[in-house]
Structure formats: structure tokens, C-alpha cells
Amino acid sequence: MAELKKTVPKRISPTDASIEPATQEMIARSQELGIETVFDRSVTMKPCAIGLQGICCKNCAMGPCRLPLPKGGIEGEDTRKGLCGATANTICARNFARMVAAGSAAHSDHGRGVAETFLSMAKGEATDYSIKDPDKLIQIAPFFGVETTVEVDGEVQDRDLKEIALEVGNAAVAEWGKPDGFLAYLKRAPKPLQEKWEKEGVMPRAIDREIVETMHRTAMGVDQDYVNLTKQSTRTSLADGWGGAMIGTDLQDVMFGSPSPLQAEANLGIMKKDHVNLIVHGHEPLLSEMIVAAAQSPEMIDLAKEKGAKGIQLGGICCTANEILQRHGVPPAGNFLQQELAIITGACDAMVVDVQCIFQNLANVAKCFHTKIITTHPIAKMEQDNVIHIEFDEHYAMEDAKRIVRMAVENFSNRGTDVVIPKHKTVQIAGFGVESIKYHLGGTFRGDYYTLNDNIINGRIRGIAGVVGCNNARTQHNNEHITLIKELIKNDVIVLTTGCSAIAAGTHGLLTPGTASVYCGPGLAEVCETVGIPPVLHLGSCVDNSRILLAATEVVKAGGLGDDICDLPAAGSAPEWMSEKAIAIGQYFVSSGVYTVFGYHMPLDGAPEFKNYLYNEMEKVYGGKWDCEADPIKHAQKMIAHIDKKRKELGIDKARDRVLMDMADRQALEV
Ligand code: XCC
Ligand code: SF4
């Protein structure tokens, strides 16, 4: 225990901070050791009241201009203006657009890294990578205009996979900067949705271009019409959801394998006292895939034994965790708010980070222990002097990964005596995707979405919810996720989850088939028990929200539930959101026709007109709209009300009444 301990004046009560016992234990432990965490800072630092309203503009040096809405609202004309005359609507819509751009940039730059590595692999340069799922490559190639067959002497033959990969790689990389046309993957959306986008003129062109244009349009003195600005927010977000993120997911699946359901553990209790504990944290699986392989190599395991450990325990935090969970069953040690706590166990020999959602405070916490913090990405370094930077280069991927694993192993013997690992861990089934839903919920004879649709039409499944997104230290850790999900499945709504929400669901034991009989309504329980799936399906990381878009599209295609995503009895949610990435995701869900409810708070209250545009007017254009509700039960009820409204519009509301009649009712009817 080093000299850097801090005495913290004000402490949060661990049970107020989180509903999760391992987290509570580790928060208490941090306080006992005098180490400050995000939880403590959430009580000592209040959020800025003006920023909360979304109407602080610092886009030029005549500001910052702040236009708070007076407590009782404004009667008559709203005369609030920045120095340049910008209205509250303009400022708020610009701030919102910039969040969308930043979030889209994060997902899509990750996607670009994947596409570039894919291309290097196809060229034979990044030799540690290969094609693990050729079927997916064949499936996506046509969207990029790449032929998968060739005619030789009048005979149709399969083309060479390497050739296909090279062309797909080139076409994919071009999506970020092509000079004309629209994004290739827009064609995957239901036709009516494509037509809406076209009519509105919001079809994204190149991914980078939309992000750049958002920065231009929101600069001082450019776009000053909140409706026009929000169109650009839509265009940019679609370039993420149906562009950068979707390409990222697909090419990761091609290179690392498409996930299929597997069993794993979850929570801080996966760390082991007698093992080297290596935690990978961040988002891009390019490096973590290699670390998984390196940590499993006999060379590294032998080295660990030589150093007195029984083996190497890998664990993940945030979306890197989801990436290696869904493909390899590597257990997540925690979600976003648990990152510091993994170090506070005293048993974390190294934490390797790449990009996004990484607390700078990790380095401060690590100073109190032996833990090595290793940054790996050229665009994400930390200023503290105890941080080691090992730059990852995909051309030497395995070599770099081994260097990192070796560093963790060699650090094992430096552990202090102050090791406290909470015992809590759960078992989960993760690794669902568009294909596995097809397989599991498919009919006996053909894997397809008909059975899912049938069960929605006959009312056993009331609807579909996508519950995604972060933790936020301004809300009680995991409480909103878990309360919301339980309320949804209790009401027969099947839940698709990703990101830190999925880790929360796994940590609280909701990702097992057994959950059905305990928490589900009778209809959903029956379906889950029949096919042997959990009522909450883990679909991966945050870029994998693209899987939810594609699953929704499959449901539309299977028929009987309308012609477009906005017709489905479905809703989206990010109950504990904090990242700009969540705003990008919300905007592409809404612009794809999904009613999307965020928890905690939205920075829109200072501009009621713009807020109304997002919460009501957008629906008239895209069929989806934004909403916000902090209380998780009310939040769930809003989603369910929307689902019921859609059931009614589809004329399938009566079917549900029949299913929900109990035995006695039915017998009475039969008599
Ligand atoms: Fe980050 Fe993706 Fe949010 Fe979790 S959920 S806190 S973005 S890790 Ni995406
Ligand atoms: Fe103020 Fe206008 Fe400058 Fe924003 S752009 S800081 S509202 S003067």
C-alpha cells in the first residue's frame, strides 16, 4: 500500500451506491483503505445545473453563453439569446448533434480499425488474423457489391474466399470516405424505412463526412434551425448504426467467429487469489482476441506456474468483456462502474485498456497496489507516471499480446498481502446473435423468425425490448437495469441486451433459462422453457446494437407484424446511460422507428421546443421517438404501453387476452 492514499471528506454509503453485493463490498473496502472512487466523487461533486439543461454554448469565445430556463418556465415569447442571437433551441440542438457526432465517431473509428485490420489480413499482412466465419463473409459481400460466385465455362463456381475478403475489405474501408453515393448497408433496412430516409434526405453518405459535417454545421454561425440540425443528427447516427458499428460487428464476426450461446461466469468473484488475474478493459477486440489466445498458450501458462500461480485468469470490463465473453466464454469481472473495484481487490496483476469508457482514475487507484495499468492504443494514453504504454500493432498482434500477458504474469509475485476478492459470481448464458435467435426460436424444420413472430402474434410474447447502455454514477449502480428488465419480463416482454446492461443482467443472474420460471409472465415463461433460452438475450457489445437493428429487420421480414420496424411491438431503452455513444445509439434507434426511453436525465430541459421535437415530432417522420423516465418501473410501463399500442394497431391485442386467461377461465369457456 503506497503513499498515495487519500482521505476523502465525504463518503457514499455502499448500499446507496449499488444494489450489487460484490460492488458494495469493494466500495466499503475502498473506503476502509482510504482510496477514492467514482462513487465517492458522485457525492462530493454536483453536476452543473446549467449543463444539465443542455443550454450552455461554448462554441465561440464570446461565450460560454448560458440560457437556463427560469423555474416556472417562460410565459409569452422566449427572448433568451446568446451573444450571437442563438436561441435555446439552436444551442440545445447543436449540443445534442455534437453528442451524436462524438458517439458515432467512437463506434465508427473502432469499426474503421476493424475494417483496416480486416483488409491487412486479406492482403496477407496481418498474419495473426484469419477468416473464422466464411459464411458471414459470403452473406455480407453482396451488400458491398462483391460477387461471391464466378462463371467458368458456363458453370457457376464459388469464388476464392481470399479474393472476396480483399474486395470486401477495400469496399468496407471506403465506406468511411467514399466521394459519392450512400452507405452500402442502408439496403439492409426494411424497404419502407429506406424510403422514409430517402424522402427526408437523411441517407448518410460516407461515415467520416457525416461526422465532419455535424462539426461544421454546429460551429458558430452555421446551422441555426433545430429541425435541420436534427436531420443531420439522424444522418450521422445512421452512419453509425447502419454503418460504422454494423461493419465493425460484421467484420469482427468474420475474423473472430460469430457468437453462439455459451456458458460463462460473471462478476468480481471470477478473480482468483491463486491465479494471475489479467483484466482487459475497453472496446476493440483486435487486441483482446490475441490476449485470449496468448493467455491460453502453454508457454504463458507454464510461465505463470513457474512464478507460483496456478494459472491465468482472464476477465473483462465494459465492452471488451462482452466481445471476449460472447466468442470465448471469458467472464466479465464487471461493468463500467466496477472498473476501479477490480483493482481494489488487490489481486489484479495487470489491467490492459484500449479505447473508451476508461477512467483516468484507474491509474491513481493502481498506485495504491501492485497493479500495472497498460495502455495499448496510440489514441488513448494516460498522463500518470505509473502507466505503461505498449503500443499494439496488428502486424505483430500475437507478439504484442504475449508481451502484455508476460508482464501480468511477472507481476504476480509483487502482490501485497491485502488481497480481498468478493466471493460473488453468477453463471450466465451469453453469445446470442441474429443467427442464434433464428436457430433457437426457429421452427422445427427451418431456422427462421416465424416462431418468434407466431408467439408475438398469439400473445405469449407481448413484445420485444432492447435494453442497452452504460452505468451512471448519478444513479444507483445496476438498479435501473435490473428493476426495468425484471418488470419487462414479468410482463411477457422478451429482452435483448448489450453493453454494460448485458453485464448487469449477467451479474444479477438474469441470463439463464431458469430465470423464466422465476421472473417471467406465464406466456414468455412458456416460450423460454419450451425452447430452452433465457428471457433476456445477451447480444454483445455496444457496436453490436447493430445486431438488434438486424434482428428487428428479420422480425419484419418474417411477416405478420407490419411492414417496418416502427410497426413492431417493440421499444428501446438505456436506463443508466452516460456516454455520448448512448445518444448516438438512441438517435439511430429513433430514426429507425423505435420508441426509445432513456433513464436518469436528458440534457434538453432548457429548450422545451427542441425537446418536444425529439419526444413527439420525430415520430411523425420516422415512426420512432425519444422519451425519458428516471423511475425504472414507470420506465418499463411506458415501454409496455407503447408495445400494447402497437399490438392494437396490428390488431393482435385480443390474442393476448386469450392467452392470459387462466385454466379456470378456459375450462369455463369450453363448457
Ligand atoms: Fe461504456 Fe460500451 Fe456505456 Fe458500458 S455501455 S459504459 S459506453 S462500455 Ni456501451
Ligand atoms: Fe454565445 Fe453564440 Fe458564441 Fe455560442 S456561438 S458562445 S451562443 S455567441
XYZ file of C-alpha atoms and ligand atoms in Angstrom:
688
model
C 0.000 0.000 0.000
C 1.699 3.066 -1.197
C 1.857 6.651 -0.121
C -0.890 7.892 -2.380
C -3.846 7.106 -0.208
C -6.229 9.975 0.149
C -8.541 10.831 2.926
C -11.904 11.557 1.475
C -14.076 14.019 3.307
C -17.444 12.696 2.267
C -18.289 9.069 1.627
C -21.185 7.456 -0.124
C -22.922 4.604 1.609
C -22.105 1.421 -0.348
C -25.732 0.319 -0.352
C -26.818 3.660 -1.794
C -24.149 3.383 -4.457
C -25.049 -0.047 -5.826
C -27.553 -2.870 -5.459
C -24.865 -5.428 -6.216
C -23.196 -7.096 -3.201
C -19.675 -7.550 -4.605
C -19.700 -3.894 -5.611
C -20.916 -2.820 -2.194
C -18.200 -4.880 -0.532
C -15.480 -3.367 -2.674
C -16.754 0.189 -2.169
C -16.601 -0.409 1.588
C -13.120 -1.832 1.143
C -12.010 1.246 -0.816
C -13.258 3.456 1.979
C -11.506 1.360 4.614
C -8.283 1.783 2.639
C -8.865 5.492 2.086
C -8.920 5.165 -1.696
C -11.300 7.473 -3.505
C -13.522 6.133 -6.292
C -16.133 7.487 -8.696
C -18.811 6.625 -6.158
C -17.329 8.995 -3.571
C -16.876 11.764 -6.088
C -20.532 11.452 -7.062
C -21.444 12.864 -3.653
C -18.720 15.481 -3.397
C -19.197 16.880 -6.890
C -22.592 18.058 -8.073
C -23.387 18.201 -11.787
C -23.595 21.688 -13.321
C -27.215 22.819 -13.212
C -26.948 24.750 -16.472
C -25.190 21.990 -18.366
C -27.897 19.621 -17.166
C -30.438 21.704 -19.064
C -28.386 21.395 -22.268
C -28.264 25.116 -22.995
C -24.672 26.118 -22.306
C -22.930 27.112 -25.546
C -19.151 27.370 -25.715
C -18.831 27.175 -29.462
C -17.095 30.550 -29.658
C -15.028 32.855 -27.458
C -17.860 35.357 -26.963
C -19.358 32.725 -24.682
C -19.835 30.494 -22.872
C -23.424 31.709 -23.196
C -25.826 30.149 -20.750
C -29.581 30.256 -21.246
C -31.211 28.490 -18.306
C -34.966 28.159 -18.343
C -36.471 30.048 -15.379
C -38.011 27.786 -12.740
C -41.631 28.470 -13.598
C -40.962 28.269 -17.350
C -41.466 31.161 -19.747
C -44.772 32.885 -20.363
C -45.162 34.545 -23.721
C -42.248 34.983 -26.046
C -38.973 33.225 -25.277
C -36.425 36.030 -25.622
C -33.386 34.134 -24.381
C -30.425 34.582 -26.712
C -26.681 34.042 -26.753
C -24.438 36.956 -27.766
C -24.784 35.983 -31.422
C -28.536 35.617 -31.033
C -28.559 31.819 -30.896
C -31.762 30.613 -29.261
C -32.056 27.936 -26.608
C -33.348 25.540 -29.283
C -30.355 26.156 -31.509
C -27.867 25.764 -28.670
C -29.518 22.629 -27.331
C -29.864 21.034 -30.776
C -26.224 21.859 -31.558
C -25.070 20.290 -28.303
C -27.200 17.241 -28.997
C -25.818 16.936 -32.543
C -22.272 17.110 -31.202
C -23.003 14.293 -28.770
C -24.327 12.226 -31.668
C -21.197 13.025 -33.679
C -18.838 12.130 -30.826
C -20.655 8.895 -30.110
C -20.799 7.938 -33.778
C -17.116 8.800 -34.126
C -16.214 6.471 -31.253
C -18.133 3.455 -32.583
C -17.155 4.126 -36.153
C -13.472 4.731 -35.522
C -13.470 1.385 -33.743
C -15.224 -0.015 -36.839
C -12.604 1.559 -39.074
C -9.809 -0.085 -37.054
C -11.514 -3.429 -37.543
C -12.022 -2.808 -41.272
C -8.379 -1.803 -41.721
C -7.145 -4.856 -39.860
C -9.511 -6.988 -41.916
C -8.013 -5.551 -45.084
C -4.459 -6.162 -43.804
C -5.491 -9.715 -43.039
C -6.939 -10.136 -46.539
C -3.715 -8.810 -48.043
C -1.757 -11.376 -46.065
C -0.057 -8.730 -43.900
C -1.712 -9.164 -40.514
C -0.941 -12.865 -40.352
C -2.201 -13.490 -36.813
C -5.772 -12.920 -38.022
C -7.804 -15.167 -40.287
C -11.316 -15.785 -41.591
C -13.147 -17.727 -38.906
C -16.675 -17.330 -40.243
C -16.639 -17.648 -44.046
C -20.457 -17.886 -44.152
C -20.799 -14.412 -42.746
C -18.312 -13.090 -45.277
C -20.392 -14.629 -48.091
C -23.533 -13.182 -46.524
C -22.259 -9.590 -46.359
C -20.269 -9.489 -49.600
C -23.246 -8.663 -51.882
C -24.039 -5.517 -49.859
C -20.590 -4.243 -50.792
C -21.194 -5.163 -54.440
C -18.784 -8.087 -54.221
C -19.644 -11.216 -56.222
C -19.400 -14.500 -54.339
C -19.573 -16.755 -57.367
C -17.943 -16.719 -60.769
C -18.860 -18.317 -64.081
C -16.185 -20.526 -65.599
C -17.004 -22.174 -68.941
C -20.718 -21.721 -68.376
C -20.500 -23.220 -64.895
C -21.131 -21.232 -61.701
C -18.365 -21.710 -59.167
C -17.660 -20.305 -55.724
C -15.103 -17.576 -55.756
C -11.917 -17.834 -53.774
C -12.529 -16.624 -50.214
C -9.340 -14.584 -50.142
C -10.392 -12.687 -53.234
C -13.783 -11.973 -51.732
C -12.163 -10.838 -48.480
C -9.841 -8.476 -50.299
C -12.685 -6.842 -52.213
C -14.927 -6.665 -49.148
C -12.048 -5.180 -47.143
C -11.417 -2.475 -49.728
C -15.104 -1.661 -50.093
C -15.602 -1.598 -46.319
C -12.698 0.778 -45.681
C -14.063 3.032 -48.448
C -17.352 3.452 -46.548
C -15.597 5.987 -44.320
C -14.545 8.274 -47.134
C -16.117 7.428 -50.449
C -16.757 10.538 -52.560
C -20.249 9.682 -53.782
C -23.302 7.530 -53.180
C -24.786 6.400 -49.890
C -23.727 3.840 -47.306
C -23.861 0.274 -48.580
C -25.638 -1.223 -45.571
C -28.684 1.076 -45.759
C -30.030 -1.506 -48.185
C -30.332 -3.974 -45.303
C -33.114 -1.968 -43.659
C -36.784 -2.681 -44.397
C -37.836 -1.034 -47.664
C -40.372 1.417 -46.175
C -37.706 2.662 -43.774
C -35.250 3.208 -46.611
C -37.964 5.158 -48.410
C -38.555 7.361 -45.369
C -34.862 8.147 -45.112
C -34.731 8.942 -48.802
C -37.779 11.188 -48.680
C -36.377 13.065 -45.689
C -32.988 13.354 -47.372
C -31.173 11.794 -44.408
C -29.408 8.905 -46.142
C -25.846 9.015 -44.870
C -23.055 9.361 -47.388
C -19.560 8.460 -46.155
C -19.235 7.914 -42.400
C -16.465 10.448 -41.815
C -18.276 13.011 -43.914
C -21.381 12.992 -41.743
C -19.341 13.441 -38.578
C -17.321 16.277 -40.119
C -20.444 17.929 -41.446
C -22.002 17.831 -37.987
C -18.954 19.609 -36.580
C -19.205 22.191 -39.358
C -22.924 22.756 -39.024
C -22.709 23.177 -35.258
C -19.803 25.621 -35.424
C -20.503 29.260 -34.619
C -22.830 30.862 -37.120
C -23.761 27.941 -39.366
C -26.947 25.855 -38.984
C -29.465 27.700 -36.825
C -32.605 25.680 -37.338
C -33.096 22.895 -34.824
C -35.121 20.787 -37.272
C -32.421 20.963 -39.896
C -29.743 20.277 -37.279
C -31.637 17.225 -36.062
C -31.825 15.877 -39.606
C -28.052 15.922 -39.573
C -28.079 14.180 -36.179
C -30.171 11.461 -37.805
C -27.880 11.196 -40.822
C -24.815 10.946 -38.587
C -26.359 8.405 -36.228
C -27.494 6.223 -39.147
C -23.915 6.334 -40.417
C -23.059 4.742 -37.081
C -25.832 2.175 -36.543
C -26.236 1.084 -40.162
C -22.615 1.981 -40.974
C -19.516 2.049 -38.797
C -20.873 -0.012 -35.921
C -22.564 -2.568 -38.161
C -19.482 -3.018 -40.320
C -17.432 -3.354 -37.116
C -19.695 -6.106 -35.792
C -19.765 -7.991 -39.093
C -16.050 -7.944 -39.773
C -15.334 -8.908 -36.167
C -17.669 -11.851 -36.654
C -15.885 -12.824 -39.871
C -12.436 -12.620 -38.248
C -13.204 -13.873 -34.759
C -16.292 -16.006 -35.363
C -19.971 -15.166 -34.966
C -21.047 -15.768 -31.389
C -23.201 -18.694 -30.441
C -24.679 -19.349 -26.999
C -22.203 -20.433 -24.355
C -21.961 -20.581 -20.596
C -19.703 -18.373 -18.507
C -19.426 -16.732 -15.114
C -19.758 -13.053 -14.210
C -18.818 -10.526 -11.511
C -15.742 -9.602 -9.476
C -15.783 -13.047 -7.874
C -14.313 -14.528 -11.066
C -10.903 -13.227 -9.988
C -8.771 -15.863 -8.270
C -6.322 -15.447 -5.436
C -4.002 -18.212 -6.642
C -4.068 -17.199 -10.321
C -2.556 -14.370 -12.293
C -5.502 -12.024 -12.833
C -5.374 -10.129 -16.087
C -8.239 -7.754 -16.794
C -8.893 -6.375 -20.278
C -10.990 -3.233 -20.498
C -12.229 -1.019 -23.296
C -13.875 -1.834 -26.594
C -11.850 -3.136 -29.509
C -11.441 -6.911 -29.698
C -8.494 -6.678 -32.105
C -6.081 -6.835 -29.190
C -8.168 -8.742 -26.631
C -8.735 -11.616 -29.082
C -4.974 -12.031 -29.208
C -4.670 -11.737 -25.436
C -7.176 -14.555 -25.012
C -5.070 -16.732 -27.290
C -1.819 -15.693 -25.613
C -3.146 -16.320 -22.108
C -4.221 -19.812 -23.144
C -0.867 -20.677 -24.709
C 1.158 -23.376 -22.922
C 4.135 -21.013 -22.935
C 2.312 -18.431 -20.806
C 0.606 -20.961 -18.568
C 3.961 -22.591 -17.845
C 5.445 -19.213 -17.061
C 2.590 -18.493 -14.658
C 3.247 -21.779 -12.874
C 6.929 -21.018 -12.691
C 6.015 -17.797 -10.909
C 3.971 -19.681 -8.351
C 0.467 -19.137 -9.762
C -1.946 -21.935 -10.609
C -2.810 -20.400 -13.962
C -4.009 -17.259 -15.673
C -7.488 -15.907 -15.027
C -8.629 -13.506 -17.704
C -11.509 -11.186 -17.034
C -13.129 -8.306 -18.861
C -14.645 -4.932 -18.093
C -17.072 -2.986 -20.300
C -17.495 -3.924 -23.940
C -14.142 -5.636 -24.371
C -15.571 -8.009 -21.781
C -18.630 -8.580 -23.950
C -16.533 -9.200 -27.051
C -14.443 -11.968 -25.488
C -17.363 -13.301 -23.477
C -19.576 -13.869 -26.494
C -16.867 -15.602 -28.511
C -14.763 -17.385 -25.882
C -16.719 -17.508 -22.651
C -14.166 -15.298 -20.872
C -16.047 -13.977 -17.829
C -16.751 -10.279 -17.313
C -15.371 -9.053 -13.986
C -17.774 -6.153 -14.059
C -19.342 -3.306 -15.949
C -18.416 0.365 -16.249
C -18.766 1.352 -12.572
C -16.855 -1.686 -11.345
C -13.580 -0.879 -13.118
C -11.787 0.679 -10.140
C -13.089 -2.062 -7.865
C -11.314 -4.804 -9.823
C -8.032 -3.153 -8.795
C -9.154 -2.636 -5.204
C -9.296 -6.434 -4.807
C -5.505 -6.178 -4.646
C -5.420 -9.205 -6.947
C -5.378 -7.509 -10.328
C -1.892 -8.092 -11.709
C -2.474 -6.044 -14.832
C -5.293 -4.103 -16.388
C -4.947 -3.665 -20.118
C -7.002 -0.937 -21.709
C -7.644 0.112 -25.285
C -10.229 2.813 -26.022
C -13.411 4.280 -24.496
C -15.009 4.259 -21.039
C -11.671 4.040 -19.225
C -11.478 6.088 -16.015
C -8.342 8.151 -15.724
C -8.639 7.431 -12.012
C -7.639 3.811 -12.670
C -4.025 4.924 -12.610
C -4.499 6.661 -9.233
C -6.123 3.578 -7.739
C -3.406 1.355 -9.220
C -0.755 3.430 -7.397
C -2.112 2.017 -4.133
C -1.482 -1.554 -5.298
C 0.972 -3.522 -7.421
C -1.367 -3.400 -10.444
C 0.138 -2.478 -13.776
C -2.025 -0.282 -15.975
C -1.131 -0.835 -19.608
C -2.437 1.437 -22.336
C -2.202 -0.018 -25.821
C -3.762 2.358 -28.292
C -1.946 5.304 -29.894
C -5.032 7.487 -29.431
C -5.581 6.661 -25.758
C -2.734 7.339 -23.342
C -2.779 8.465 -19.706
C -0.679 11.194 -18.155
C 0.102 9.498 -14.823
C 3.648 8.243 -14.480
C 2.770 4.727 -13.340
C 1.049 3.904 -16.636
C 2.917 1.713 -19.096
C 2.250 2.157 -22.806
C 2.711 -0.880 -25.043
C 1.515 0.133 -28.450
C -0.456 -2.518 -30.208
C 0.302 -3.111 -33.860
C -1.923 -5.585 -35.692
C 1.030 -6.698 -37.791
C 2.693 -8.042 -34.649
C -0.512 -8.827 -32.808
C 0.444 -12.072 -31.103
C 3.897 -10.805 -30.166
C 2.382 -7.708 -28.534
C -0.238 -9.783 -26.739
C 2.383 -12.127 -25.314
C 4.437 -9.212 -24.095
C 1.427 -7.915 -22.211
C 0.478 -11.279 -20.738
C 4.089 -11.838 -19.680
C 4.085 -8.524 -17.882
C 0.991 -9.532 -15.915
C 2.441 -12.923 -15.059
C 5.728 -11.457 -13.895
C 3.858 -9.032 -11.694
C 2.092 -11.824 -9.791
C 4.875 -12.147 -7.213
C 4.681 -8.409 -6.446
C 1.207 -8.717 -4.954
C 0.713 -7.362 -1.479
C -0.932 -9.217 1.356
C -4.003 -7.010 1.091
C -5.984 -9.249 -1.264
C -9.754 -9.230 -0.786
C -11.769 -10.768 -3.597
C -15.532 -10.748 -3.129
C -16.952 -14.222 -3.482
C -19.991 -13.210 -5.522
C -20.221 -14.559 -9.026
C -23.016 -15.909 -11.187
C -23.487 -18.214 -14.134
C -24.865 -16.910 -17.393
C -25.608 -17.897 -20.957
C -24.324 -15.289 -23.393
C -23.413 -15.151 -27.061
C -26.726 -14.663 -28.822
C -26.969 -13.054 -32.233
C -29.238 -12.670 -35.226
C -28.341 -16.186 -36.340
C -28.737 -17.918 -32.986
C -32.113 -16.315 -32.326
C -33.134 -17.714 -35.683
C -31.858 -21.121 -34.663
C -33.324 -21.256 -31.168
C -36.623 -19.581 -31.817
C -36.890 -21.062 -35.270
C -39.389 -23.700 -36.283
C -38.539 -27.378 -36.083
C -37.888 -27.658 -39.784
C -36.408 -24.327 -40.707
C -34.443 -21.901 -38.673
C -36.263 -18.637 -39.053
C -38.084 -15.909 -37.209
C -41.566 -17.349 -37.871
C -41.813 -18.961 -34.449
C -40.842 -15.763 -32.672
C -43.386 -13.875 -34.744
C -46.044 -16.531 -34.109
C -45.512 -16.243 -30.400
C -45.771 -12.469 -30.577
C -48.909 -12.703 -32.693
C -50.541 -15.298 -30.433
C -49.670 -13.122 -27.448
C -47.398 -15.385 -25.431
C -44.668 -12.855 -26.065
C -46.103 -9.389 -25.644
C -43.278 -7.604 -27.406
C -39.556 -7.060 -27.735
C -37.391 -4.637 -25.750
C -33.796 -3.660 -26.406
C -32.228 -2.687 -23.077
C -28.721 -1.375 -23.524
C -26.140 1.108 -22.398
C -23.995 2.234 -19.554
C -23.895 2.731 -15.824
C -24.027 6.230 -14.453
C -22.671 7.189 -11.026
C -25.622 9.587 -10.673
C -27.936 6.598 -10.388
C -27.714 3.547 -8.155
C -25.410 1.085 -9.916
C -27.358 -1.642 -11.789
C -30.634 -0.833 -10.049
C -32.327 0.733 -13.059
C -31.153 -2.023 -15.413
C -32.282 -4.848 -13.187
C -35.573 -3.358 -11.966
C -36.502 -2.418 -15.525
C -35.595 -5.788 -17.045
C -37.471 -7.690 -14.345
C -40.567 -5.563 -14.882
C -40.399 -6.149 -18.645
C -40.063 -9.926 -18.487
C -42.724 -10.109 -15.787
C -44.994 -8.554 -18.397
C -44.009 -11.074 -21.087
C -41.666 -8.741 -22.941
C -38.556 -10.544 -24.213
C -35.381 -8.513 -23.674
C -32.395 -8.170 -25.988
C -29.474 -6.619 -24.159
C -25.962 -5.362 -24.907
C -23.157 -3.362 -23.338
C -22.992 -2.704 -19.623
C -26.681 -3.501 -19.322
C -25.957 -7.034 -20.501
C -23.160 -7.344 -17.936
C -25.575 -6.152 -15.249
C -28.131 -8.748 -16.342
C -25.487 -11.479 -16.237
C -24.165 -10.342 -12.869
C -27.635 -10.452 -11.358
C -28.339 -13.922 -12.711
C -30.947 -12.978 -15.312
C -29.182 -14.619 -18.244
C -30.098 -18.228 -17.519
C -33.011 -20.313 -18.794
C -34.008 -20.779 -15.131
C -34.866 -17.080 -14.936
C -38.009 -17.782 -16.931
C -39.876 -19.666 -14.232
C -38.854 -17.211 -11.504
C -39.373 -13.797 -13.080
C -41.363 -14.132 -16.312
C -45.001 -13.767 -17.020
C -46.712 -17.036 -17.995
C -46.553 -16.517 -21.759
C -42.873 -15.646 -22.004
C -42.006 -18.336 -19.441
C -43.734 -20.957 -21.560
C -41.862 -19.964 -24.706
C -38.476 -19.791 -22.954
C -38.973 -23.114 -21.213
C -40.054 -24.786 -24.449
C -37.045 -23.675 -26.438
C -34.605 -23.545 -23.523
C -33.453 -19.938 -23.778
C -33.218 -17.181 -21.181
C -35.883 -14.433 -21.390
C -33.026 -11.939 -21.564
C -30.684 -12.478 -24.501
C -27.138 -11.130 -24.415
C -26.367 -9.792 -27.897
C -22.891 -8.479 -27.254
C -21.151 -5.144 -27.016
C -22.371 -1.647 -27.858
C -21.338 -1.802 -31.521
C -23.447 -4.966 -31.538
C -26.579 -2.890 -31.113
C -26.459 -3.283 -34.875
C -27.495 -6.891 -34.167
C -30.699 -5.536 -32.595
C -31.429 -3.487 -35.743
C -30.899 -6.571 -37.895
C -32.935 -8.819 -35.585
C -35.791 -6.302 -35.771
C -35.457 -6.334 -39.567
C -35.676 -10.149 -39.560
C -38.853 -9.951 -37.489
C -40.335 -7.552 -40.035
C -39.312 -9.880 -42.878
C -40.791 -12.968 -41.243
C -44.185 -11.313 -41.635
C -47.405 -10.763 -39.757
C -46.187 -7.803 -37.706
C -46.373 -4.926 -40.166
C -44.013 -3.712 -42.864
C -41.486 -1.678 -40.954
C -39.558 -1.583 -37.670
C -41.893 1.147 -36.385
C -44.868 -1.247 -36.734
C -43.388 -3.798 -34.325
C -44.496 -4.125 -30.709
C -41.007 -3.147 -29.633
C -39.210 -0.447 -27.646
C -35.662 0.541 -26.737
C -34.081 1.703 -23.501
C -30.840 2.901 -21.925
C -31.787 3.248 -18.256
C -28.383 4.217 -16.841
C -26.844 5.941 -19.855
C -23.868 8.269 -19.502
C -21.830 8.176 -22.741
C -22.240 10.300 -25.856
C -22.226 6.933 -27.595
C -25.583 6.186 -25.982
C -27.030 9.356 -27.525
C -25.786 8.263 -30.964
C -27.389 4.850 -30.428
C -30.639 6.414 -29.207
C -30.798 8.670 -32.242
C -30.294 5.816 -34.719
C -32.873 3.695 -32.921
C -35.403 6.536 -33.010
C -34.572 7.291 -36.657
C -35.080 3.597 -37.438
C -38.584 3.716 -35.953
C -38.050 2.648 -32.345
C -39.674 4.284 -29.326
C -36.600 4.821 -27.133
C -36.674 5.691 -23.445
C -33.595 6.893 -21.588
C -33.231 6.837 -17.827
C -31.631 9.315 -15.423
C -31.989 12.606 -17.283
C -31.698 14.127 -20.767
C -29.926 17.461 -21.274
C -32.926 19.035 -23.007
C -34.986 20.740 -20.326
C -33.668 24.205 -21.156
C -35.118 24.040 -24.669
C -38.715 22.806 -24.416
C -39.459 23.257 -28.112
C -36.477 21.203 -29.252
C -37.262 18.637 -26.585
C -40.805 18.377 -27.908
C -39.389 17.829 -31.367
C -37.409 14.794 -30.168
C -40.157 13.472 -27.877
C -43.118 13.938 -30.249
C -42.475 15.382 -33.683
C -39.806 12.895 -34.761
C -42.394 10.129 -34.576
C -44.354 11.703 -37.440
C -41.321 11.383 -39.669
C -39.633 8.144 -38.608
C -42.222 6.320 -36.500
C -39.884 6.364 -33.503
C -39.378 8.962 -30.793
C -37.353 9.786 -27.705
C -38.578 9.747 -24.121
C -37.018 9.924 -20.667
C -38.075 8.416 -17.356
C -35.816 8.041 -14.336
C -38.046 5.672 -12.349
C -37.363 2.164 -13.697
C -40.870 0.814 -13.094
C -42.564 3.773 -14.787
C -39.896 3.498 -17.463
C -40.894 -0.129 -18.111
C -44.585 0.770 -18.060
C -44.032 3.407 -20.744
C -42.345 0.821 -22.942
C -45.127 -1.690 -22.314
C -47.808 0.913 -23.078
C -46.095 1.572 -26.401
C -45.893 -2.158 -27.121
C -49.617 -2.521 -26.366
C -50.413 0.431 -28.615
C -48.562 -1.273 -31.445
C -50.314 -4.585 -30.755
C -53.613 -2.791 -31.035
C -52.627 -1.122 -34.293
C -51.657 -4.543 -35.643
C -54.980 -5.980 -34.469
C -53.308 -8.594 -32.265
C -54.319 -7.183 -28.883
C -57.189 -9.649 -28.480
C -54.918 -12.676 -28.922
C -53.084 -11.752 -25.774
C -56.251 -11.592 -23.735
C -56.953 -15.186 -24.754
C -53.505 -16.421 -23.782
C -53.670 -14.762 -20.420
C -56.914 -16.401 -19.403
C -56.101 -18.916 -16.748
C -57.104 -22.575 -16.771
C -60.377 -21.985 -14.951
C -61.427 -19.328 -17.451
C -60.623 -21.630 -20.322
C -62.495 -24.561 -18.825
C -65.477 -22.316 -18.203
C -65.389 -21.339 -21.865
C -65.140 -24.911 -23.084
C -68.188 -25.863 -21.021
Fe -19.147 2.290 -21.955
Fe -19.501 0.027 -24.009
Fe -21.637 2.624 -21.884
Fe -20.592 0.473 -20.958
S -22.352 0.619 -22.189
S -20.303 2.391 -20.211
S -20.426 3.170 -23.493
S -18.841 0.148 -22.095
Ni -21.886 0.881 -24.321
Fe -22.584 32.503 -27.373
Fe -23.317 32.338 -29.963
Fe -20.731 32.083 -29.283
Fe -22.493 30.163 -28.618
S -21.890 30.738 -30.684
S -20.892 31.011 -27.308
S -24.343 31.343 -28.212
S -22.027 33.881 -29.028
